[in-house]
Structures are given as structure tokens and as C-alpha cells.
Tab-separated table of C-alpha atoms in Angstrom:
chain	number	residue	atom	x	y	z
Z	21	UNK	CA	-1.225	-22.097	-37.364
Z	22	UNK	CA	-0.804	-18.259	-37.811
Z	23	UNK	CA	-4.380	-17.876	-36.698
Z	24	UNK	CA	-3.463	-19.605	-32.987
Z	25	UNK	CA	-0.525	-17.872	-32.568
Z	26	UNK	CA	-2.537	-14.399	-32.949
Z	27	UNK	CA	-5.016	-15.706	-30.954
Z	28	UNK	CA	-2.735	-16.014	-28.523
Z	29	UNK	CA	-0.458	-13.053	-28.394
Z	30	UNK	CA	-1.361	-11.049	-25.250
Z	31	UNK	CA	-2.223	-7.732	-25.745
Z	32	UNK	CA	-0.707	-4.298	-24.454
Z	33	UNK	CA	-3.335	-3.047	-22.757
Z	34	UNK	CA	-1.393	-2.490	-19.293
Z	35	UNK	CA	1.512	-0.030	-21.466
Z	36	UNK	CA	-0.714	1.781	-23.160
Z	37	UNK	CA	-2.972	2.499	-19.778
Z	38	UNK	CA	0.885	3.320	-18.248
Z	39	UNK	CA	0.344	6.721	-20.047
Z	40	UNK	CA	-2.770	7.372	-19.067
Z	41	UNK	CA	-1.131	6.837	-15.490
Z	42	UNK	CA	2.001	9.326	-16.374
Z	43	UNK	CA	-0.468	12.052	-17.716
Z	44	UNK	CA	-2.237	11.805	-14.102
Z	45	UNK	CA	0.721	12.144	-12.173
Z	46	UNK	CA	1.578	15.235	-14.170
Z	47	UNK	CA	-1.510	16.978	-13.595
Z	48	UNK	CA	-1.806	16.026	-9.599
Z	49	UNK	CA	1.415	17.876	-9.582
Z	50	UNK	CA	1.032	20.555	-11.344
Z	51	UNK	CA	-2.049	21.390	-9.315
Z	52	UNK	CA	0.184	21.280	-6.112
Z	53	UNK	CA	2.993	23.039	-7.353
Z	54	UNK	CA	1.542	25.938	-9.264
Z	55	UNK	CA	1.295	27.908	-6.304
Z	56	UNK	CA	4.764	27.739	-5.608
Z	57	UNK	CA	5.437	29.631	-9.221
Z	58	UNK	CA	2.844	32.060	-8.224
Z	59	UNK	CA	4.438	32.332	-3.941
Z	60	UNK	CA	6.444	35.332	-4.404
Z	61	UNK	CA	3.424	37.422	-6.747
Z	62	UNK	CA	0.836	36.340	-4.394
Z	63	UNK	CA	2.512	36.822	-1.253
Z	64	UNK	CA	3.223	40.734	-2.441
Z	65	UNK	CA	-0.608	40.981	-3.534
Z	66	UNK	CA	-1.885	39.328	-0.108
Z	67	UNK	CA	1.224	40.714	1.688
Z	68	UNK	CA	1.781	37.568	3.465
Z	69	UNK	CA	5.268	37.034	5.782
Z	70	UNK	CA	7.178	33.819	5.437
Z	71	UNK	CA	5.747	31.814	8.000
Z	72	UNK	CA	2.161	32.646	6.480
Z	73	UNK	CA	3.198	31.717	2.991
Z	74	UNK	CA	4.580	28.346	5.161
Z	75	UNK	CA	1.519	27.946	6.274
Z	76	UNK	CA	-0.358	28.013	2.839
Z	77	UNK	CA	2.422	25.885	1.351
Z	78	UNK	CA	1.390	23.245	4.042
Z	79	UNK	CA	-2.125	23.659	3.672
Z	80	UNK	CA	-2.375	21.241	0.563
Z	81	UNK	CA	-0.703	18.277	3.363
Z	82	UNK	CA	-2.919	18.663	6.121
Z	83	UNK	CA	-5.963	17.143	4.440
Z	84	UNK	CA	-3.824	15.450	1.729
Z	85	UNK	CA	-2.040	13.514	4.435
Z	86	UNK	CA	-4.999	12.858	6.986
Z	87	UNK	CA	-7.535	11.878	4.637
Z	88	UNK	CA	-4.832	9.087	3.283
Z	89	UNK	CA	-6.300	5.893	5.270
Z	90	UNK	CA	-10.169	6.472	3.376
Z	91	UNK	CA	-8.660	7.582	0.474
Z	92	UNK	CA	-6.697	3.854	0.216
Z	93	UNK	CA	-10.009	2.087	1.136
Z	94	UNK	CA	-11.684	4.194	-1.772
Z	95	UNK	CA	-9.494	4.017	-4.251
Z	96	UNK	CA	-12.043	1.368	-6.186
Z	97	UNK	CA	-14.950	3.844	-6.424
Z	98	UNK	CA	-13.535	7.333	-7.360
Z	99	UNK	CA	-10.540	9.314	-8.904
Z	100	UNK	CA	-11.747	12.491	-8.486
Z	101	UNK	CA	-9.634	14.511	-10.816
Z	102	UNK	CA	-12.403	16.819	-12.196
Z	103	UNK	CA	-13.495	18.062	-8.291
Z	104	UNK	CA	-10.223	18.775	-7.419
Z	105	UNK	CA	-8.904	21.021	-10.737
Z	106	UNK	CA	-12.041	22.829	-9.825
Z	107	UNK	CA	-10.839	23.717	-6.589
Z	108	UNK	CA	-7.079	24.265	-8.692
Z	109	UNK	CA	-9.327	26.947	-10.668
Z	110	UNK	CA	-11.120	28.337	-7.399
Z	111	UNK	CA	-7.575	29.701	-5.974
Z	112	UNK	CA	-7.416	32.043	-8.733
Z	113	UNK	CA	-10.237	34.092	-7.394
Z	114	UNK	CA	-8.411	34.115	-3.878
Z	115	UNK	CA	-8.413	37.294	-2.176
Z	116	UNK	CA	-7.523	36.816	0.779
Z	117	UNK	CA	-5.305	34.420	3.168
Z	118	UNK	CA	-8.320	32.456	4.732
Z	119	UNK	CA	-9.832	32.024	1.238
Z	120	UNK	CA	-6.104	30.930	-0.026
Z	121	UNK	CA	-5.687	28.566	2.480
Z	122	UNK	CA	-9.234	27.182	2.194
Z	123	UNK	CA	-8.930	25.983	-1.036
Z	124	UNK	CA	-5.478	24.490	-0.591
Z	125	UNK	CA	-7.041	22.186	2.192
Z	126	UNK	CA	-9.879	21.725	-0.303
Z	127	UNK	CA	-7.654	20.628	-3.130
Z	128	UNK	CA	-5.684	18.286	-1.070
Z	129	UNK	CA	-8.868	16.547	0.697
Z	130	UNK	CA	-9.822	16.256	-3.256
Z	131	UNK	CA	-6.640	14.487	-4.144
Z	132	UNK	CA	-6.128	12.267	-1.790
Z	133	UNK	CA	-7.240	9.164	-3.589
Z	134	UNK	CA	-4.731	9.783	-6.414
Z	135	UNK	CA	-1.875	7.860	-5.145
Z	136	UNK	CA	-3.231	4.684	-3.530
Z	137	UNK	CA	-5.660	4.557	-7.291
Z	138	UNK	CA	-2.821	4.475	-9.055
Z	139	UNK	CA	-0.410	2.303	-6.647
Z	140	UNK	CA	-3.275	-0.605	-6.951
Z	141	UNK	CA	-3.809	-0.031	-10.345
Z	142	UNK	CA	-0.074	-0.597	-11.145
Z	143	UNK	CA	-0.502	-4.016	-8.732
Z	144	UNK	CA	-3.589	-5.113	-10.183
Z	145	UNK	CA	-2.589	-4.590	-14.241
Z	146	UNK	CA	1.662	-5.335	-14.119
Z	147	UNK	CA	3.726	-8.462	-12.945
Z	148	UNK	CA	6.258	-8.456	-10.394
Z	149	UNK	CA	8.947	-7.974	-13.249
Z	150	UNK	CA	7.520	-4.966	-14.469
Z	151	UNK	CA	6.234	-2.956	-11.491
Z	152	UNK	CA	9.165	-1.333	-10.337
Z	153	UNK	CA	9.974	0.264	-13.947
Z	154	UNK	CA	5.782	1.003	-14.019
Z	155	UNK	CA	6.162	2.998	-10.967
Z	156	UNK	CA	9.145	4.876	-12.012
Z	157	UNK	CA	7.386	5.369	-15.156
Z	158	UNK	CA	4.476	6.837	-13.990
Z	159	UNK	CA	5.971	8.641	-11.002
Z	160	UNK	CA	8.238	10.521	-13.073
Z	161	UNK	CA	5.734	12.511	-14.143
Z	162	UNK	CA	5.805	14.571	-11.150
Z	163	UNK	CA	9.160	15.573	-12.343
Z	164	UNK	CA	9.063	15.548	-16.071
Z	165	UNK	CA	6.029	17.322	-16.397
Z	166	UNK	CA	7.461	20.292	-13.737
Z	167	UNK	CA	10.419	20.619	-15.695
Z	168	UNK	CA	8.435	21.430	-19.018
Z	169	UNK	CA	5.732	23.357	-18.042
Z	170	UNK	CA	7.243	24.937	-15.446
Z	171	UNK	CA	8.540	27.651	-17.733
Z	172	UNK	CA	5.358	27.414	-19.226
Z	173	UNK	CA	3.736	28.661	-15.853
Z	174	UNK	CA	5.839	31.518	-15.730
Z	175	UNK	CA	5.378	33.041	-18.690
Z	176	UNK	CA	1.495	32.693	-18.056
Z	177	UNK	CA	1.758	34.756	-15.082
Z	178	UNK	CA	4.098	37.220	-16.683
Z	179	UNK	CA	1.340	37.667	-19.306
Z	180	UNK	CA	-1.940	36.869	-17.421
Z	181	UNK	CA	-0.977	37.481	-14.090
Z	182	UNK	CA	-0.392	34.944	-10.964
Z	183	UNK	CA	-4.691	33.727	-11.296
Z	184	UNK	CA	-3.872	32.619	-14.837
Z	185	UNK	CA	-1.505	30.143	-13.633
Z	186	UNK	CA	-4.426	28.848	-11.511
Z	187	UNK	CA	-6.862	29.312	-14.510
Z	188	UNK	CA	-4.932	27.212	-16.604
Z	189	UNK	CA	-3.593	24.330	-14.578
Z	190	UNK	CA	-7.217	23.785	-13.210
Z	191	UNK	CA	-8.782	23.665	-16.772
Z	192	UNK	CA	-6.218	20.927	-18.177
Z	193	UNK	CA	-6.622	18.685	-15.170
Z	194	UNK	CA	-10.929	19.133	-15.770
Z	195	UNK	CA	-10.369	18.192	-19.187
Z	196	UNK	CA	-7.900	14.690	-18.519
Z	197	UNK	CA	-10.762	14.273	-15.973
Z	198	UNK	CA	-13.384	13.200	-18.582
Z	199	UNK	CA	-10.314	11.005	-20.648
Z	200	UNK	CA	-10.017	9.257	-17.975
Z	201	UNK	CA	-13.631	7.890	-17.213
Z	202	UNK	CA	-14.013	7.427	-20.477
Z	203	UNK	CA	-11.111	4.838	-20.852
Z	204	UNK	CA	-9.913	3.403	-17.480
Z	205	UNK	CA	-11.515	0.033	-16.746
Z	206	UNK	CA	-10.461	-3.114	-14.330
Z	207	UNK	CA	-9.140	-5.825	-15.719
Z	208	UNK	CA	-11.828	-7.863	-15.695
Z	209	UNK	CA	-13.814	-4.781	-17.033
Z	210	UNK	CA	-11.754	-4.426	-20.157
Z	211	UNK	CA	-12.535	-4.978	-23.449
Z	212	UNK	CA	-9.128	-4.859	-25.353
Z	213	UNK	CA	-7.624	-7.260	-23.692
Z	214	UNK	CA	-6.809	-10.953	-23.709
Z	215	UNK	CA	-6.992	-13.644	-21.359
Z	216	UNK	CA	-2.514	-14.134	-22.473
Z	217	UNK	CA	-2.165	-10.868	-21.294
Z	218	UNK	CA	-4.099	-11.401	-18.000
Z	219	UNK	CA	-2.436	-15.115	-17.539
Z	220	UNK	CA	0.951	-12.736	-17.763
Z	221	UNK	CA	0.285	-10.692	-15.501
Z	222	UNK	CA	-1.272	-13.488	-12.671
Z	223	UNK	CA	2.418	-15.612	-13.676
Z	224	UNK	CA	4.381	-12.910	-12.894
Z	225	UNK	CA	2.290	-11.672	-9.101
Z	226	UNK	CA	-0.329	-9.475	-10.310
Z	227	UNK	CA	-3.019	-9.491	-8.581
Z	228	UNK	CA	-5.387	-9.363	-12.121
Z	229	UNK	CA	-8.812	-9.961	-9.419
Z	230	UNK	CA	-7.764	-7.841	-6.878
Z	231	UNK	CA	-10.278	-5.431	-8.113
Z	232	UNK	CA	-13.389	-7.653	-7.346
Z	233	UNK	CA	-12.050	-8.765	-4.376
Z	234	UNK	CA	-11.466	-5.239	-2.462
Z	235	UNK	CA	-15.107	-4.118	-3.569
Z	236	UNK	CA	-16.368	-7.291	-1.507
Z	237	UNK	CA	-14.779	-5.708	1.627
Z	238	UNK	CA	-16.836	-3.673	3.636
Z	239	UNK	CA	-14.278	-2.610	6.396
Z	240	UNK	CA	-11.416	-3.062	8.309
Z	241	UNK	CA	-11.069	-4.746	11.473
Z	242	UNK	CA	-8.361	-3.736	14.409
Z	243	UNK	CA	-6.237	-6.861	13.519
Z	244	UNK	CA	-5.778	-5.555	10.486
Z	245	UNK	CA	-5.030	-2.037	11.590
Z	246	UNK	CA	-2.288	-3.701	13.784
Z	247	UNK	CA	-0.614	-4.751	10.997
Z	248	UNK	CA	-0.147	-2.230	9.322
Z	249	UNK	CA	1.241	0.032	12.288
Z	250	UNK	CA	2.518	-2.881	14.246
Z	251	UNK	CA	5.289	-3.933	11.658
Z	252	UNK	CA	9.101	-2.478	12.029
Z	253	UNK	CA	9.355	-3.442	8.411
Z	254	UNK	CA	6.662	-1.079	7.839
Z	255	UNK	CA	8.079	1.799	10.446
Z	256	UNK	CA	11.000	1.797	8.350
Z	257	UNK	CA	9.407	2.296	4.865
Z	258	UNK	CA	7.206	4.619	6.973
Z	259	UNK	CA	9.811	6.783	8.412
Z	260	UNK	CA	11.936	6.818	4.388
Z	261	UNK	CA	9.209	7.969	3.083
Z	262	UNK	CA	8.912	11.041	4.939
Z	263	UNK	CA	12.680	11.768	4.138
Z	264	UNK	CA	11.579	11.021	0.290
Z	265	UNK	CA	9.110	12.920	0.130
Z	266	UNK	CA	10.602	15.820	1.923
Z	267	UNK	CA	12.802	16.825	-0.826
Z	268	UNK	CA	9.792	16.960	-3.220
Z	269	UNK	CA	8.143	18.948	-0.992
Z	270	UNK	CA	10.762	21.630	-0.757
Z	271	UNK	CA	10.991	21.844	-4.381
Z	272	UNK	CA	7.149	22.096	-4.757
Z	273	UNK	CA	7.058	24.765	-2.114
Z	274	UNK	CA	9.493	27.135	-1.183
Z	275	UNK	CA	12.368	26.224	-4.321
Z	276	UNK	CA	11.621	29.083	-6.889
Z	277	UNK	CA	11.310	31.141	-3.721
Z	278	UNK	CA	14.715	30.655	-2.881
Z	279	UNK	CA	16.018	32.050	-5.860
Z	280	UNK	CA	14.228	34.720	-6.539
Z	281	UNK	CA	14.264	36.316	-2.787
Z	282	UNK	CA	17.410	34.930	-1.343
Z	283	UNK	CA	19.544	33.923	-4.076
Z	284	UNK	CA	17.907	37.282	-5.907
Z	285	UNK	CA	17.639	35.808	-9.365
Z	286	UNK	CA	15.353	37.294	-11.596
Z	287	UNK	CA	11.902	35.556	-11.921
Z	288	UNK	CA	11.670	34.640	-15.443
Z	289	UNK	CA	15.391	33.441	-15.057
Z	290	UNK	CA	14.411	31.524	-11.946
Z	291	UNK	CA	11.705	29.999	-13.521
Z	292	UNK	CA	13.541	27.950	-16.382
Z	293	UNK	CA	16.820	27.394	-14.265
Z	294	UNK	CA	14.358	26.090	-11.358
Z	295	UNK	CA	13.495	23.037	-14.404
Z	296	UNK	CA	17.454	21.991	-14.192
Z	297	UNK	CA	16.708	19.895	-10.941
Z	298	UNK	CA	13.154	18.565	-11.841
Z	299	UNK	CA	14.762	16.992	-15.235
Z	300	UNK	CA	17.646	15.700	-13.085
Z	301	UNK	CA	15.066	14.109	-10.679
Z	302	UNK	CA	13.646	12.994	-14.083
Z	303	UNK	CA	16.361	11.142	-15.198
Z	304	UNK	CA	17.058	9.670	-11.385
Z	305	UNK	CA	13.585	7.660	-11.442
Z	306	UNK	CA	13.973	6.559	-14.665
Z	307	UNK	CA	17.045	4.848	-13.875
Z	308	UNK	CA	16.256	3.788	-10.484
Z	309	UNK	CA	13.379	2.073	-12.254
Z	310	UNK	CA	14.842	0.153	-14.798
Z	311	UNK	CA	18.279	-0.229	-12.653
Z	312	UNK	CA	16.014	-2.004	-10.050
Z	313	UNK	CA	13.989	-4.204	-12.614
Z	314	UNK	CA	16.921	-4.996	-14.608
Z	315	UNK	CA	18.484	-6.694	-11.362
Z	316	UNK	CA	15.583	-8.152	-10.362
Z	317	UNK	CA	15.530	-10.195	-13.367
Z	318	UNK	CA	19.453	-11.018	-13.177
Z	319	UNK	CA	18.378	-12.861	-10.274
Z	320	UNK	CA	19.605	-10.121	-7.464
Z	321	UNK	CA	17.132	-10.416	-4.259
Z	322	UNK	CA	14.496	-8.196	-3.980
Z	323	UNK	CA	15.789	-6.785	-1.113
Z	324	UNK	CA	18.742	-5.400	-3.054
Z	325	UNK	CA	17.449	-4.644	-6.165
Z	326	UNK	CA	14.401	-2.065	-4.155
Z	327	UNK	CA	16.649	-0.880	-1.538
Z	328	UNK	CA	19.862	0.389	-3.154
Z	329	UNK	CA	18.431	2.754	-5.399
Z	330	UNK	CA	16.136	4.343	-1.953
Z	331	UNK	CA	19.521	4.321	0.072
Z	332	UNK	CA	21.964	5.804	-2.507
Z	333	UNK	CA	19.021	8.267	-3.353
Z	334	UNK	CA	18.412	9.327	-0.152
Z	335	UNK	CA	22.531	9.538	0.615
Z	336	UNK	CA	22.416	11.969	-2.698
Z	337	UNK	CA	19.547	13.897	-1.758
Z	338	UNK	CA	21.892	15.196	1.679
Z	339	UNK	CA	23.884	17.363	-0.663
Z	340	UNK	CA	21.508	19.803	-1.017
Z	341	UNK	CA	23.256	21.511	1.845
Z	342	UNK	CA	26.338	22.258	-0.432
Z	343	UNK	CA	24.034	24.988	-1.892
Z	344	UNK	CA	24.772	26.855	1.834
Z	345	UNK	CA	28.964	27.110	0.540
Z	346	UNK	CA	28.505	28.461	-2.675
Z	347	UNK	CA	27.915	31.760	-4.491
Z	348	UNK	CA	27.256	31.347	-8.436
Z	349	UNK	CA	24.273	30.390	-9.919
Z	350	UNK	CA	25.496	26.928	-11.851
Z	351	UNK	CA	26.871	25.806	-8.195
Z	352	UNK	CA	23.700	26.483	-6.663
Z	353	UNK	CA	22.116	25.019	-9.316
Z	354	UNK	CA	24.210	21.915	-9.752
Z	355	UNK	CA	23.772	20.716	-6.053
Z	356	UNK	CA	20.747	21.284	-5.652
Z	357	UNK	CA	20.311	18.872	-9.313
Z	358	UNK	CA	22.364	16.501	-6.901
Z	359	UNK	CA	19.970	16.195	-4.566
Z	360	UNK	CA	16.665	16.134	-6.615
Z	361	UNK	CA	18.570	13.535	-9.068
Z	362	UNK	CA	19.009	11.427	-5.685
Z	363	UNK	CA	14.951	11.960	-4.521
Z	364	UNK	CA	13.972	11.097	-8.209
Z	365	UNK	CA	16.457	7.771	-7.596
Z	366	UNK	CA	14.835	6.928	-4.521
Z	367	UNK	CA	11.006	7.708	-5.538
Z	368	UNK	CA	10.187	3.844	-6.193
Z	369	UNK	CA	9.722	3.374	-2.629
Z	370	UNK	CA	5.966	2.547	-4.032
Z	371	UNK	CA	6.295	-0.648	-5.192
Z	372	UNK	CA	7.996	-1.745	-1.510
Z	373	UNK	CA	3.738	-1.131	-0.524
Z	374	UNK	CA	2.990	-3.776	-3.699
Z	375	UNK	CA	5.838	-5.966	-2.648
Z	376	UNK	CA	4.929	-6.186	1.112
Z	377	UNK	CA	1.405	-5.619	1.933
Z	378	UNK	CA	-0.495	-8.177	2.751
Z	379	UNK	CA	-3.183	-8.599	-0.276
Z	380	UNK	CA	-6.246	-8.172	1.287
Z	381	UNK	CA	-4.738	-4.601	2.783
Z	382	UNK	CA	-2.840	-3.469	0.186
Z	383	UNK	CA	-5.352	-0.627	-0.130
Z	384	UNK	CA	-5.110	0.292	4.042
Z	385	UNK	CA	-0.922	-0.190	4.031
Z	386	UNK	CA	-1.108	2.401	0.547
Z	387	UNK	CA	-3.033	4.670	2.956
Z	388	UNK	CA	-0.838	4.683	5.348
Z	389	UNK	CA	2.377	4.875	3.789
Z	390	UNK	CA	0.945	7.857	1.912
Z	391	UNK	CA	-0.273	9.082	5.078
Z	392	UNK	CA	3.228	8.822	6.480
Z	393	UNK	CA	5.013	10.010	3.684
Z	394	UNK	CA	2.793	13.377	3.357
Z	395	UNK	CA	3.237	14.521	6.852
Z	396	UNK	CA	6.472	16.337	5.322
Z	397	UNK	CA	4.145	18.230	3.287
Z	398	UNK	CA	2.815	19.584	6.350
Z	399	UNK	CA	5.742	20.057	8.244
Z	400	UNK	CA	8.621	21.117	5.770
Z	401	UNK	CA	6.843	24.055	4.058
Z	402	UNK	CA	6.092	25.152	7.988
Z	403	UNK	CA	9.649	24.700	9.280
Z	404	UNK	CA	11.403	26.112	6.508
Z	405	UNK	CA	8.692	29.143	6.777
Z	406	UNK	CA	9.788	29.638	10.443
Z	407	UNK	CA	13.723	29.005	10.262
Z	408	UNK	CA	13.942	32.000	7.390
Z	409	UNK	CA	11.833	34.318	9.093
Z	410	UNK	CA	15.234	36.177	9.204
Z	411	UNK	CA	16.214	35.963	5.571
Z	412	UNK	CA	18.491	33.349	6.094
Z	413	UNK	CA	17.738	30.389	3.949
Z	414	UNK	CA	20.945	27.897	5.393
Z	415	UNK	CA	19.731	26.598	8.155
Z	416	UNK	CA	16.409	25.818	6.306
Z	417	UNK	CA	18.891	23.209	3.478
Z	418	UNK	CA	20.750	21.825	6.737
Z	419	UNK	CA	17.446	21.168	7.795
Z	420	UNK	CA	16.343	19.292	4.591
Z	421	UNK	CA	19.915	17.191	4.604
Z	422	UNK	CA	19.647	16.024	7.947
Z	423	UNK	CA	16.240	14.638	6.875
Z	424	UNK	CA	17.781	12.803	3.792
Z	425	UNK	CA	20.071	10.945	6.326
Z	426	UNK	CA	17.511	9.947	8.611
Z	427	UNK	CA	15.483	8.540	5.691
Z	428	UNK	CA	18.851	6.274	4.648
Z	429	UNK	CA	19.454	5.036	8.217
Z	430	UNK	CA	15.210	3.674	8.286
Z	431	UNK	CA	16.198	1.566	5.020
Z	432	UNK	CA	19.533	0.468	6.452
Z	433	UNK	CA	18.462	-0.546	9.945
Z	434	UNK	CA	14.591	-1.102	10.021
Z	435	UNK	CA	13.457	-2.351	6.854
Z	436	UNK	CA	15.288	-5.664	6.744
Z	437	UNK	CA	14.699	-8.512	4.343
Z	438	UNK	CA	11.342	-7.132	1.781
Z	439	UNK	CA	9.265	-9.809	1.285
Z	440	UNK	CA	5.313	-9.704	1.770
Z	441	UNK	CA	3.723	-10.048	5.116
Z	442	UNK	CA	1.692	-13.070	5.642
């Protein structure tokens, strides 16, 4: 009898492989947010204006963002995480603004797989119960990890200079690179875990074979192109995620700016008070996650349990304009911890692409809703560069509320009823 019931017991494969999926998300982002630490020191060295350091902040989007749609139909084949801490190395030999730039495209063309990889590994490896809380999991790592190191990174450049920032976030992310071949493999691949474990996940809407079944498909076709652009439900997640991800971007950009040229902090002060909002943010996808799951499994509709925790974040995320009204530190600080608590809240909008997508597309809808949701890493580093070409930094954060509300009003009036699309 005890022999059965240990033959039996599924395995844990899919929580111990969720680490392996946090420690990626940590490293994509600190490869696109080191240069934000290093802004103000390179943009003295370089002597770069505003709307050129807007320009290099966006630089990282506009292959990031385009290169979205392949990237989703190749997430089977590659996650190139050694190629692109290379090119996270490269930018500490920059010595100029063309070479600067270069590299940032470079970097983002390189990670542009990362996100749909993960999204269909999280669909392929974790039940319906589970997935929200797997996302959040996983996806806090852009936050956590930023809040920890980021103090890290600014003591490296106070003692190695604004390359060693460079230096040392490339070499981390080459190193997780060869981790990761070594131990990721598809379900059907792996060799530590059961067939209860696998019967789990299919029970519960995993798609265990979903694996073998994208590498049969050798392309699109314009039907199913339509489908994923032709949907309102889609438009709606489309247009949220741009608001979403629009926050993040400001605090991956131009936030430790702020401080130190327009709130005139000093920078190693800036540095550890710019963690306060990343571990807020922290803490807001962690309990979006498990607030979501948690009514999901108290028998709350779907439709509820995803889109309360996107709407109240993005309603949060507005009050980053209360920084414009205020003159201490703490305040600026504390509402500007509002508003990355409420994009950390609203940051599961990932498993609405595993909850809707048709199957068969799930890797083309992950492409575009990435696609979608990066063009703010294009466009807000850009604006903001142009509105504070006069030092003025408020009507850059009335900017970033108004896009918050926007975001909101897509969930409220375009998504509808979430369910997947037949």
C-alpha cells in the first residue's frame, strides 16, 4: 500500500522550475534598467540633453516591441539569455550616443523572446488554479530583484564607475544563461516528473502537449492574424497593457533621474530610496496574485477574480501625479509607492493571454499583447524626454496618470466577459 501511494504522488517539478522562471525575470530587468542607474553619469560623460537620453531610454522598445510577433512564434526554439547579457556587457564600452543607442536596440531585439517563453511555459507546466499566482510569482521579479540590487548598482558605479554597472549585470545574466539550458526541459522532455503531476496539470487546463503541438506549426495564416487583431476583447487587454506597462517603464527609465536632477537628492540617497516603490510594486503582485487565485477557487468568475486586481491597480497607479503637490522627500516617495504598489497589483494581466487565446495561437496573441504593451517603452521614455526639456518634471507625472486612467476605462468597457476565444 505505501509503495502505490508513492508511486503516485505527483511530483513538484512545475514549483521548483517557478524559480528558475523568477531568477529570469530578474535578470531581463536588470539588463533594461541598469542604464537608468547609470542616466545621469552617462549623460554628463556623453553630454547628452533630455530628449537624447529619451531617446536612448526608448531605444531598448523599439526592437523589443516590434520584434514581439516572431519572438511569440519562437518562443519553442530559443531563450537567448546569454546573446543578449553580451550586448548588456557591450554598453559598457559605449563611447558615444550612436554606439549607446546601438546596443540598446541590440539588447532589446535579443530579448524579445523572454516574455512569450515564459508566458507559455507557465501555460504549458501550471493548471488554471495556479497560473495566476505563477505569473505573479514570476513577474515579481522585475520588482523584487530592482529593489535589492538596485542599491547594489549604485554603489558599483560609485566604486567602478557607470561601465561597471554594465560589466556586472551583463556577466550574471551570461552565467544564469548556461543554468538554464542545462535544466529547462518540456514536459514531455522531463525526467523528474510523473505522469500525477502531468494528469494535474491537464485536470486543471494546462496545456501539458502544447509544446509538441506548436513545433508542428509551420506558420500562420491571415485568419488567424484576424483574430488576434480583430477581437474588442483583445483591443481592450491590448490598450491596458500599454497603461500597465507604462508605469514600469517610467520607473525603469527616467525614475532615479527625477530625483537626483529635479527633486535634487543626492545619488547614493536616490539610489536606495528609489527601492521604496519597487518593493511596494513587490508586494502589489504578490497579492494581486494570490488575491486573484484565492477567488478563483471560492468560486468567483473569472472575469472578476482577473479584472479587479488590473482595474483597482491601474486606478492606484493615477496617483503618481500627487508627487506634482508635494515638497518632502517621504511624500514624494510615498505616492509615487502608491502608484508602483497599484502597477505591481495590476501586472497579472498575463495570464488574461493564457485564459483567452485561442490554443493553437497562444504563442501569436503573447506576441502581440507584448507587442502592444511595449510600445510605452518606446513612447514614454520619448515623451517624458520632450515635456521636461524645460526642467519641469509635472507635466511629465500628469502625463503618466492620465495613462493609468485610460488603461482602467479598456478593462471596464472593452474587455467584457474573459473566457477563451473559440
Amino acid at each position: 500500500m505505501e509503495t502505490t501511494h508513492l508511486q503516485t504522488q505527483a511530483t513538484g517539478k512545475r514549483h521548483r522550475l517557478l524559480a528558475m522562471l523568477f531568477v529570469t525575470v530578474v535578470i531581463t530587468y536588470l539588463d533594461r534598467s541598469n542604464l537608468s542607474i547609470a542616466a545621469t553619469a552617462i549623460a554628463q560623460d556623453l553630454q547628452l540633453d533630455p530628449a537624447h537620453m529619451g531617446l536612448v531610454f526608448s531605444a531598448f522598445g523599439w526592437s523589443y516591441a516590434l520584434l514581439q510577433i516572431p519572438g511569440g512564434m519562437l518562443v519553442d526554439r530559443t531563450l537567448v539569455i546569454g546573446l543578449w547579457s553580451l550586448a548588456t556587457i557591450l554598453q559598457g564600452f559605449a563611447s558615444a550616443f550612436a554606439m549607446l543607442l546601438s546596443l540598446r536596440v541590440l539588447l532589446g531585439a535579443l530579448e524579445a523572446p523572454a516574455y512569450p517563453t515564459l508566458n507559455r511555459v507557465v501555460t504549458t507546466w501550471f493548471p488554471d488554479s495556479e497560473r495566476a499566482r505563477a505569473i505573479a510569482t514570476y513577474t515579481s521579479g522585475q520588482y523584487v530583484g530592482l529593489a535589492f540590487l538596485t542599491p547594489a548598482l549604485v554603489l558599483t558605479q560609485q566604486h567602478f564607475g557607470w561601465q561597471g554597472v554594465f560589466f556586472l549585470t551583463g556577466a550574471i545574466g551570461i552565467a544564469w544563461g548556461f543554468v538554464w539550458y542545462a535544466l529547462y526541459r518540456e514536459p514531455s522532455e522531463a525526467s523528474d516528473v510523473n505522469e500525477a503531476e502531468l494528469e494535474t496539470i491537464r485536470a486543471g487546463g494546462g496545456l501539458v502537449e502544447l509544446g509538441d503541438t506548436r513545433r508542428a506549426r509551420a506558420r500562420y495564416t491571415a485568419a488567424d492574424w484576424r483574430a488576434v487583431l480583430g477581437n474588442r476583447k483583445l483591443w481592450g487587454v491590448y490598450i491596458g497593457q500599454i497603461a500597465v506597462t507604462s508605469t514600469l517603464w517610467f520607473f525603469l527609465t527616467w525614475f532615479p533621474t527625477y530625483l537626483v536632477k529635479y527633486r535634487h537628492m543626492d545619488f547614493l540617497k536616490a539610489g536606495f530610496m528609489a527601492a521604496v516603490p519597487f518593493l511596494a510594486a513587490f508586494v502589489g503582485i504578490l497579492t494581486s496574485g494570490l488575491l486573484s487565485d484565492w477567488m478563483i477557487k471560492r468560486g468567483v468568475s473569472a472575469t472578476v477574480a482577473r479584472k479587479v486586481p488590473i482595474v483597482t491597480g491601474l486606478l492606484l497607479s493615477t496617483a503618481i501625479v500627487g508627487a506634482n503637490y508635494v515638497e518632502t522627500t517621504s511624500m514624494v516617495i510615498l505616492f509615487m509607492a502608491i502608484a508602483f504598489f497599484g502597477s505591481g497589483f495590476s501586472s497579472i494581466t498575463w495570464v488574461l493571454v493564457s485564459s483567452m487565446a485561442k490554443k493553437e495561437l497562444l504563442g501569436l496573441t503573447g506576441g502581440m499583447f507584448n507587442l502592444m504593451g511595449n510600445l510605452s517603452s518606446i513612447c514614454v521614455p520619448i515623451v517624458i524626454g520632450l515635456i521636461v526639456r524645460n526642467n519641469d518634471f509635472k507635466p511629465a507625472l500628469v502625463f503618466m496618470s492620465g495613462v493609468g486612467l485610460v488603461g482602467a476605462l479598456s478593462y471596464l468597457f472593452l474587455v467584457g466577459r474573459i473566457e477563451r476565444i473559440r
